[in-house]
Amino acid sequence: MSLSSPNPGAERPVLTTCKLGVGQMLSWGSAFYLPAILAGAMGGSLGVPASRVFAAFSLALLVMAFTGPVAGRLIDRWGGRPVLMATNVLFALGLVLLSRVQTAGELFAAWLLLGLAMGAGLYEAAFASAVRLYGKEARGVIVGITLFGGFASTVSWPITTWLLQAVGWRDACLFWAGVQLLVLLPLHATLPRAQPRQGADPALDAAATPSQLPPNTIRSRMGTLVLLALTFASVWFIGTSMMSHLPRLLAVSGATATAAVAAAALVGPAQVAGRIADYIFLRRAHPLWSARIAVMAYPLAALVLVGFGAAGGWGYAVAFGLGNGIMTVVIGTLPLAMFGAQGYGQRQGLLMVPARMAQASAPFLFGLALERWQLGALWVLVAAASTAATALWCLRSRQD
């Protein structure tokens, strides 16, 4: 069976999209978005500063980077169902351990385990699972998954905040462990099984075995991989910097604390709106054009904030959210369009290693820039966006 076409026994894509989308929404909320709400309480309980909790979280992000390629390779071979079910168990175990930590060392160990779970169970794994089932027809499924994922913070932050106030951070972790075992594990168990490979497409096999290709083709594909990795690293640096410091950045521009939080809250809906707009207006275009358009939103947002100050905070949040929402889809669809479905999972994991490393460093580096340069820290984001834009314009699709 060629991976360029859907599995003949796969269920309807809409149903799979809902299963993978709900899984992503709750998995992001039960791990990645926890420190934003619980870090202060965790640090106070353990007698360490909140920065120590974020350091443990950064370790988890580094572990994510190196787990992704292995998980992708497993999904390429066995499909997403067994891998995602295994990550539900890992998430639950990590969250239970996190709820029991008494020392900083135990804190780091728990987040290390959660890093393994996140590396094998978040977006890249869901994208690879969709591609393994539907081949090149998976673009719509990937878009749908990101629509669900866009509401992860909207759903999880209020729940985690209420749990923190009602039962404390330890029981909040146990609640999310229960979600993994009692909701997501059974949900992922209903995913269709990937069909075994039979008679794979020779052209796609060649894409997975570059050593058998002519030297010029190898160099061409290696250049594409490098440009994609550079683009994704730049974009993830920008996105993580904003998720960590957006309210503070808006406050530096002159906005009140209330106005900064209100403006920052627009990012989530704007990201979803961007993904819907991309699907409606650009779904027949090559994803490279979506990426080129979306990446321009970052410097445009910076220009709005610099030009209008505090009054431009709302515009900054919306422009950033629109661009970032589309880029999240592009991270899944562009490698599929450039290289095909064969070997997608492992290749996606490798492409995201630099991005995850940039993500791990972003909160500290942009926080330092914001502290030293105030609103001038926007130049860091403009530089990252310019790097991504340059890489994207150097890429060429088959249609170009």
Tab-separated table of C-alpha atoms in Angstrom:
chain	number	residue	atom	x	y	z
A	1	MET	CA	0.000	0.000	0.000
A	2	SER	CA	1.320	3.435	-0.931
A	3	LEU	CA	1.399	6.040	1.770
A	4	SER	CA	0.461	8.662	-0.800
A	5	SER	CA	-3.135	7.451	-0.620
A	6	PRO	CA	-5.486	6.787	2.297
A	7	ASN	CA	-5.706	3.425	4.006
A	8	PRO	CA	-8.663	1.589	2.472
A	9	GLY	CA	-9.927	0.548	5.917
A	10	ALA	CA	-9.536	3.910	7.622
A	11	GLU	CA	-12.621	5.498	9.172
A	12	ARG	CA	-14.055	8.766	7.915
A	13	PRO	CA	-11.517	11.592	8.293
A	14	VAL	CA	-13.985	13.790	10.207
A	15	LEU	CA	-14.280	11.235	12.996
A	16	THR	CA	-10.527	10.722	13.212
A	17	THR	CA	-10.037	14.497	13.230
A	18	CYS	CA	-12.350	14.832	16.229
A	19	LYS	CA	-10.601	12.051	18.140
A	20	LEU	CA	-7.100	13.371	17.480
A	21	GLY	CA	-8.229	16.976	17.992
A	22	VAL	CA	-9.807	16.349	21.389
A	23	GLY	CA	-6.743	14.337	22.351
A	24	GLN	CA	-4.489	17.260	21.463
A	25	MET	CA	-6.637	19.854	23.206
A	26	LEU	CA	-6.602	17.946	26.486
A	27	SER	CA	-2.999	16.731	26.245
A	28	TRP	CA	-1.625	20.236	25.682
A	29	GLY	CA	-3.758	21.469	28.563
A	30	SER	CA	-2.689	18.715	30.954
A	31	ALA	CA	1.066	19.278	30.560
A	32	PHE	CA	2.381	22.113	28.391
A	33	TYR	CA	0.019	24.741	29.796
A	34	LEU	CA	0.308	23.694	33.459
A	35	PRO	CA	3.332	25.828	34.506
A	36	ALA	CA	1.616	29.076	33.529
A	37	ILE	CA	-0.963	28.430	36.274
A	38	LEU	CA	0.792	26.157	38.759
A	39	ALA	CA	4.458	27.271	38.738
A	40	GLY	CA	4.059	29.773	41.576
A	41	ALA	CA	2.197	27.345	43.817
A	42	MET	CA	4.614	24.525	43.015
A	43	GLY	CA	7.622	26.679	43.849
A	44	GLY	CA	6.079	27.960	47.069
A	45	SER	CA	5.221	24.446	48.227
A	46	LEU	CA	8.700	23.101	47.436
A	47	GLY	CA	10.547	26.133	48.785
A	48	VAL	CA	12.090	27.067	45.425
A	49	PRO	CA	11.510	30.070	43.149
A	50	ALA	CA	9.045	29.726	40.294
A	51	SER	CA	11.997	30.083	37.921
A	52	ARG	CA	13.179	26.652	39.116
A	53	VAL	CA	9.873	25.161	38.004
A	54	PHE	CA	10.267	26.795	34.590
A	55	ALA	CA	13.821	25.439	34.413
A	56	ALA	CA	12.407	21.933	34.904
A	57	PHE	CA	9.838	22.717	32.205
A	58	SER	CA	12.638	23.813	29.863
A	59	LEU	CA	14.279	20.437	30.467
A	60	ALA	CA	11.019	18.807	29.386
A	61	LEU	CA	11.052	20.862	26.173
A	62	LEU	CA	14.604	19.694	25.412
A	63	VAL	CA	13.555	16.096	25.988
A	64	MET	CA	10.656	16.698	23.596
A	65	ALA	CA	13.112	17.681	20.876
A	66	PHE	CA	14.964	14.385	20.936
A	67	THR	CA	11.916	12.185	21.536
A	68	GLY	CA	10.077	13.383	18.428
A	69	PRO	CA	12.132	11.578	15.746
A	70	VAL	CA	11.902	8.250	17.592
A	71	ALA	CA	8.150	8.587	18.094
A	72	GLY	CA	7.729	9.606	14.461
A	73	ARG	CA	9.580	6.546	13.268
A	74	LEU	CA	7.368	4.311	15.433
A	75	ILE	CA	4.243	5.958	14.016
A	76	ASP	CA	5.551	5.491	10.459
A	77	ARG	CA	5.855	1.796	11.180
A	78	TRP	CA	2.934	0.985	13.486
A	79	GLY	CA	0.554	3.908	13.138
A	80	GLY	CA	-0.480	6.447	15.743
A	81	ARG	CA	-2.917	4.361	17.781
A	82	PRO	CA	-0.402	2.369	19.901
A	83	VAL	CA	2.010	5.286	20.261
A	84	LEU	CA	-0.635	7.756	21.418
A	85	MET	CA	-2.082	5.202	23.852
A	86	ALA	CA	1.401	4.679	25.311
A	87	THR	CA	1.848	8.441	25.719
A	88	ASN	CA	-1.425	8.644	27.658
A	89	VAL	CA	0.061	6.231	30.187
A	90	LEU	CA	3.314	8.251	30.275
A	91	PHE	CA	1.403	11.510	30.765
A	92	ALA	CA	-0.566	9.979	33.637
A	93	LEU	CA	2.519	8.533	35.294
A	94	GLY	CA	4.406	11.826	34.981
A	95	LEU	CA	1.500	13.811	36.400
A	96	VAL	CA	1.097	11.416	39.337
A	97	LEU	CA	4.821	11.719	40.086
A	98	LEU	CA	4.587	15.499	39.755
A	99	SER	CA	1.784	15.547	42.324
A	100	ARG	CA	4.058	13.714	44.789
A	101	VAL	CA	7.341	15.625	44.427
A	102	GLN	CA	9.000	16.911	47.597
A	103	THR	CA	12.385	18.113	46.294
A	104	ALA	CA	13.733	20.024	43.318
A	105	GLY	CA	15.414	16.835	42.055
A	106	GLU	CA	12.101	14.982	42.024
A	107	LEU	CA	10.556	17.966	40.232
A	108	PHE	CA	13.084	17.708	37.409
A	109	ALA	CA	12.608	13.933	37.188
A	110	ALA	CA	8.831	14.285	36.865
A	111	TRP	CA	9.145	16.900	34.130
A	112	LEU	CA	11.687	14.741	32.314
A	113	LEU	CA	9.054	11.998	32.094
A	114	LEU	CA	6.445	14.513	30.966
A	115	GLY	CA	8.905	15.685	28.302
A	116	LEU	CA	8.999	12.141	26.909
A	117	ALA	CA	5.207	12.074	26.844
A	118	MET	CA	4.939	15.486	25.161
A	119	GLY	CA	7.583	14.607	22.572
A	120	ALA	CA	5.651	11.491	21.547
A	121	GLY	CA	2.100	12.704	22.066
A	122	LEU	CA	1.595	16.316	20.934
A	123	TYR	CA	1.100	17.933	17.517
A	124	GLU	CA	3.828	16.211	15.513
A	125	ALA	CA	2.633	12.784	16.645
A	126	ALA	CA	-0.988	13.618	15.808
A	127	PHE	CA	0.024	14.948	12.382
A	128	ALA	CA	2.081	11.820	11.686
A	129	SER	CA	-0.835	9.634	12.797
A	130	ALA	CA	-3.124	11.405	10.323
A	131	VAL	CA	-0.611	11.077	7.487
A	132	ARG	CA	-0.092	7.381	8.256
A	133	LEU	CA	-3.858	6.855	7.844
A	134	TYR	CA	-4.712	9.210	4.987
A	135	GLY	CA	-1.483	9.889	3.115
A	136	LYS	CA	-1.435	13.095	1.094
A	137	GLU	CA	-5.139	13.549	1.803
A	138	ALA	CA	-4.333	14.321	5.458
A	139	ARG	CA	-4.070	18.108	5.039
A	140	GLY	CA	-7.705	18.684	6.062
A	141	VAL	CA	-7.275	16.423	9.089
A	142	ILE	CA	-4.171	18.356	10.178
A	143	VAL	CA	-6.069	21.641	9.917
A	144	GLY	CA	-8.900	20.184	11.984
A	145	ILE	CA	-6.529	18.941	14.675
A	146	THR	CA	-5.055	22.427	15.063
A	147	LEU	CA	-8.540	23.936	15.348
A	148	PHE	CA	-9.188	21.788	18.400
A	149	GLY	CA	-5.668	22.449	19.712
A	150	GLY	CA	-6.230	26.184	19.455
A	151	PHE	CA	-8.683	25.944	22.349
A	152	ALA	CA	-6.267	24.083	24.662
A	153	SER	CA	-5.448	27.086	26.828
A	154	THR	CA	-9.036	28.362	26.643
A	155	VAL	CA	-10.261	25.088	28.152
A	156	SER	CA	-7.384	24.118	30.433
A	157	TRP	CA	-6.381	27.401	32.074
A	158	PRO	CA	-9.790	28.068	33.686
A	159	ILE	CA	-10.078	24.415	34.797
A	160	THR	CA	-6.563	24.363	36.258
A	161	THR	CA	-7.093	27.733	37.947
A	162	TRP	CA	-10.312	26.511	39.584
A	163	LEU	CA	-8.639	23.265	40.687
A	164	LEU	CA	-5.686	25.190	42.138
A	165	GLN	CA	-8.016	27.325	44.229
A	166	ALA	CA	-10.354	24.479	45.195
A	167	VAL	CA	-8.045	21.525	45.893
A	168	GLY	CA	-4.447	22.702	45.387
A	169	TRP	CA	-1.854	22.080	42.724
A	170	ARG	CA	-1.109	18.471	43.671
A	171	ASP	CA	-4.704	17.334	43.210
A	172	ALA	CA	-4.901	19.422	40.034
A	173	CYS	CA	-2.098	17.269	38.622
A	174	LEU	CA	-3.977	14.146	39.690
A	175	PHE	CA	-7.106	15.418	37.936
A	176	TRP	CA	-5.229	15.752	34.645
A	177	ALA	CA	-3.675	12.311	35.162
A	178	GLY	CA	-7.216	10.975	35.438
A	179	VAL	CA	-8.160	12.729	32.187
A	180	GLN	CA	-5.291	10.968	30.442
A	181	LEU	CA	-6.244	7.507	31.728
A	182	LEU	CA	-10.037	7.714	31.824
A	183	VAL	CA	-10.772	9.929	28.820
A	184	LEU	CA	-7.893	9.991	26.358
A	185	LEU	CA	-6.628	6.423	26.640
A	186	PRO	CA	-10.060	4.957	25.732
A	187	LEU	CA	-10.489	7.652	23.048
A	188	HIS	CA	-7.175	6.820	21.355
A	189	ALA	CA	-7.985	3.111	21.631
A	190	THR	CA	-10.841	3.711	19.164
A	191	LEU	CA	-8.540	5.162	16.496
A	192	PRO	CA	-8.334	3.006	13.357
A	193	ARG	CA	-5.414	0.650	13.081
A	194	ALA	CA	-2.902	1.585	10.404
A	195	GLN	CA	-2.782	-0.932	7.581
A	196	PRO	CA	0.550	-2.708	6.978
A	197	ARG	CA	2.631	-1.367	4.142
A	198	GLN	CA	2.315	-3.278	0.914
A	199	GLY	CA	3.816	-2.316	-2.411
A	200	ALA	CA	4.978	1.123	-1.392
A	201	ASP	CA	5.364	3.755	-4.055
A	202	PRO	CA	8.943	3.546	-5.422
A	203	ALA	CA	9.166	7.308	-5.738
A	204	LEU	CA	8.176	7.750	-2.115
A	205	ASP	CA	10.548	4.995	-1.067
A	206	ALA	CA	13.273	6.979	-2.761
A	207	ALA	CA	12.308	9.968	-0.683
A	208	ALA	CA	12.856	7.882	2.432
A	209	THR	CA	16.219	6.509	1.261
A	210	PRO	CA	18.228	9.498	0.035
A	211	SER	CA	21.441	7.469	-0.105
A	212	GLN	CA	20.070	5.826	-3.263
A	213	LEU	CA	19.491	9.133	-5.039
A	214	PRO	CA	21.890	11.095	-7.274
A	215	PRO	CA	24.178	13.536	-5.418
A	216	ASN	CA	22.426	16.608	-6.833
A	217	THR	CA	19.067	15.348	-5.563
A	218	ILE	CA	20.531	14.654	-2.125
A	219	ARG	CA	21.973	18.161	-1.914
A	220	SER	CA	18.688	19.669	-3.091
A	221	ARG	CA	16.654	17.814	-0.478
A	222	MET	CA	19.171	18.496	2.275
A	223	GLY	CA	18.945	22.195	1.477
A	224	THR	CA	15.157	22.028	1.698
A	225	LEU	CA	15.334	20.247	5.041
A	226	VAL	CA	17.718	22.864	6.439
A	227	LEU	CA	15.528	25.746	5.246
A	228	LEU	CA	12.416	24.151	6.720
A	229	ALA	CA	14.158	23.468	10.034
A	230	LEU	CA	15.386	27.081	10.155
A	231	THR	CA	11.871	28.370	9.425
A	232	PHE	CA	10.236	26.228	12.084
A	233	ALA	CA	12.869	27.101	14.693
A	234	SER	CA	12.367	30.828	14.059
A	235	VAL	CA	8.587	30.563	14.217
A	236	TRP	CA	8.565	28.459	17.400
A	237	PHE	CA	10.945	30.947	19.036
A	238	ILE	CA	8.515	33.774	18.272
A	239	GLY	CA	5.444	31.831	19.350
A	240	THR	CA	6.912	30.627	22.646
A	241	SER	CA	8.299	34.083	23.441
A	242	MET	CA	4.807	35.523	23.089
A	243	MET	CA	3.055	32.763	25.015
A	244	SER	CA	5.490	33.432	27.866
A	245	HIS	CA	5.714	37.238	27.823
A	246	LEU	CA	2.870	38.771	25.794
A	247	PRO	CA	1.030	40.431	28.735
A	248	ARG	CA	4.334	41.835	29.983
A	249	LEU	CA	5.256	43.103	26.490
A	250	LEU	CA	1.920	44.882	26.187
A	251	ALA	CA	2.394	46.368	29.657
A	252	VAL	CA	5.800	47.725	28.573
A	253	SER	CA	4.056	49.443	25.661
A	254	GLY	CA	1.988	51.389	28.193
A	255	ALA	CA	-1.117	49.220	28.574
A	256	THR	CA	-2.643	48.698	32.000
A	257	ALA	CA	-2.484	45.200	33.476
A	258	THR	CA	-6.178	44.646	32.758
A	259	ALA	CA	-5.901	45.865	29.172
A	260	ALA	CA	-2.785	43.763	28.565
A	261	VAL	CA	-4.497	40.568	29.739
A	262	ALA	CA	-7.635	41.376	27.753
A	263	ALA	CA	-5.626	41.963	24.575
A	264	ALA	CA	-3.532	38.829	25.094
A	265	ALA	CA	-6.745	36.802	25.389
A	266	LEU	CA	-7.465	37.611	21.735
A	267	VAL	CA	-4.528	35.493	20.546
A	268	GLY	CA	-6.362	32.171	20.933
A	269	PRO	CA	-9.467	33.135	18.912
A	270	ALA	CA	-7.252	34.864	16.324
A	271	GLN	CA	-5.204	31.683	15.877
A	272	VAL	CA	-8.359	29.654	15.250
A	273	ALA	CA	-9.640	32.333	12.841
A	274	GLY	CA	-6.337	32.212	10.959
A	275	ARG	CA	-6.544	28.439	10.573
A	276	ILE	CA	-10.127	28.623	9.323
A	277	ALA	CA	-9.217	31.384	6.857
A	278	ASP	CA	-6.266	29.363	5.589
A	279	TYR	CA	-8.494	26.333	4.994
A	280	ILE	CA	-11.212	28.348	3.244
A	281	PHE	CA	-9.066	30.546	1.023
A	282	LEU	CA	-5.750	28.711	0.606
A	283	ARG	CA	-6.529	25.010	0.881
A	284	ARG	CA	-5.986	24.494	-2.871
A	285	ALA	CA	-2.739	26.474	-2.848
A	286	HIS	CA	0.637	25.012	-1.968
A	287	PRO	CA	1.261	25.377	1.812
A	288	LEU	CA	4.412	27.310	0.969
A	289	TRP	CA	2.230	30.274	0.011
A	290	SER	CA	0.322	30.027	3.287
A	291	ALA	CA	3.657	30.132	5.124
A	292	ARG	CA	4.957	33.117	3.147
A	293	ILE	CA	1.797	35.091	3.838
A	294	ALA	CA	1.573	34.116	7.502
A	295	VAL	CA	5.160	34.933	8.424
A	296	MET	CA	4.622	38.554	7.381
A	297	ALA	CA	2.124	38.918	10.234
A	298	TYR	CA	4.918	38.980	12.830
A	299	PRO	CA	6.708	42.175	11.662
A	300	LEU	CA	3.296	43.718	10.865
A	301	ALA	CA	2.235	43.120	14.462
A	302	ALA	CA	5.454	44.694	15.727
A	303	LEU	CA	4.896	47.730	13.499
A	304	VAL	CA	1.390	48.187	14.933
A	305	LEU	CA	2.633	48.065	18.532
A	306	VAL	CA	5.538	50.428	17.905
A	307	GLY	CA	3.387	52.833	15.912
A	308	PHE	CA	0.361	52.979	18.203
A	309	GLY	CA	1.784	52.011	21.589
A	310	ALA	CA	-0.701	50.776	24.158
A	311	ALA	CA	-3.599	51.533	21.804
A	312	GLY	CA	-2.137	49.055	19.331
A	313	GLY	CA	-2.067	46.144	21.779
A	314	TRP	CA	-5.286	44.651	20.466
A	315	GLY	CA	-4.077	44.898	16.886
A	316	TYR	CA	-0.753	43.329	17.850
A	317	ALA	CA	-2.460	40.358	19.516
A	318	VAL	CA	-4.815	39.774	16.573
A	319	ALA	CA	-2.094	40.069	13.909
A	320	PHE	CA	0.240	37.797	15.843
A	321	GLY	CA	-2.544	35.266	16.455
A	322	LEU	CA	-3.600	35.147	12.799
A	323	GLY	CA	-0.047	34.518	11.595
A	324	ASN	CA	0.845	32.090	14.343
A	325	GLY	CA	-2.344	30.096	13.811
A	326	ILE	CA	-1.605	29.570	10.129
A	327	MET	CA	2.031	28.710	10.811
A	328	THR	CA	0.976	25.944	13.204
A	329	VAL	CA	-0.928	24.324	10.328
A	330	VAL	CA	1.971	24.892	7.934
A	331	ILE	CA	4.351	23.027	10.237
A	332	GLY	CA	2.260	19.926	9.575
A	333	THR	CA	1.272	20.444	5.940
A	334	LEU	CA	4.376	21.953	4.322
A	335	PRO	CA	6.707	18.954	4.867
A	336	LEU	CA	3.915	16.685	3.582
A	337	ALA	CA	3.613	18.749	0.402
A	338	MET	CA	7.380	19.038	-0.107
A	339	PHE	CA	8.368	15.417	0.546
A	340	GLY	CA	5.241	13.260	0.472
A	341	ALA	CA	3.880	10.846	3.039
A	342	GLN	CA	6.575	8.175	3.142
A	343	GLY	CA	8.709	8.560	6.270
A	344	TYR	CA	6.695	11.604	7.343
A	345	GLY	CA	6.737	10.880	11.074
A	346	GLN	CA	10.481	10.471	11.487
A	347	ARG	CA	11.257	13.351	9.147
A	348	GLN	CA	8.830	15.610	11.013
A	349	GLY	CA	10.464	14.695	14.299
A	350	LEU	CA	13.918	15.555	12.931
A	351	LEU	CA	12.693	18.848	11.469
A	352	MET	CA	11.320	19.861	14.846
A	353	VAL	CA	14.502	19.221	16.864
A	354	PRO	CA	15.889	22.753	16.252
A	355	ALA	CA	12.399	24.194	16.803
A	356	ARG	CA	12.037	22.520	20.189
A	357	MET	CA	15.492	23.713	21.230
A	358	ALA	CA	14.568	27.256	20.189
A	359	GLN	CA	11.325	26.847	22.107
A	360	ALA	CA	13.186	25.812	25.251
A	361	SER	CA	15.428	28.890	25.098
A	362	ALA	CA	12.772	31.426	24.098
A	363	PRO	CA	11.264	32.299	27.515
A	364	PHE	CA	14.679	33.103	28.997
A	365	LEU	CA	16.199	34.884	25.979
A	366	PHE	CA	13.195	37.045	25.137
A	367	GLY	CA	12.620	37.775	28.820
A	368	LEU	CA	16.210	39.010	29.051
A	369	ALA	CA	15.751	41.164	25.930
A	370	LEU	CA	12.522	42.601	27.310
A	371	GLU	CA	14.215	43.437	30.604
A	372	ARG	CA	17.143	45.208	28.950
A	373	TRP	CA	15.560	46.842	25.898
A	374	GLN	CA	11.889	47.182	26.837
A	375	LEU	CA	9.847	47.620	23.632
A	376	GLY	CA	13.077	47.384	21.646
A	377	ALA	CA	12.920	43.624	22.302
A	378	LEU	CA	10.511	43.503	19.355
A	379	TRP	CA	13.582	43.692	17.116
A	380	VAL	CA	14.463	40.183	18.287
A	381	LEU	CA	11.120	38.949	16.977
A	382	VAL	CA	11.495	40.916	13.747
A	383	ALA	CA	14.928	39.345	13.216
A	384	ALA	CA	13.507	35.852	13.776
A	385	ALA	CA	10.599	36.570	11.405
A	386	SER	CA	12.999	37.918	8.771
A	387	THR	CA	15.051	34.742	9.039
A	388	ALA	CA	11.945	32.614	8.528
A	389	ALA	CA	10.742	34.761	5.618
A	390	THR	CA	14.113	34.571	3.875
A	391	ALA	CA	14.201	30.784	4.246
A	392	LEU	CA	10.653	30.455	2.892
A	393	TRP	CA	11.391	32.571	-0.177
A	394	CYS	CA	14.455	30.438	-0.866
A	395	LEU	CA	12.273	27.311	-0.942
A	396	ARG	CA	10.661	26.202	-4.157
A	397	SER	CA	7.583	24.018	-4.519
A	398	ARG	CA	6.998	21.836	-7.560
A	399	GLN	CA	4.426	24.363	-8.712
A	400	ASP	CA	6.861	27.334	-8.498
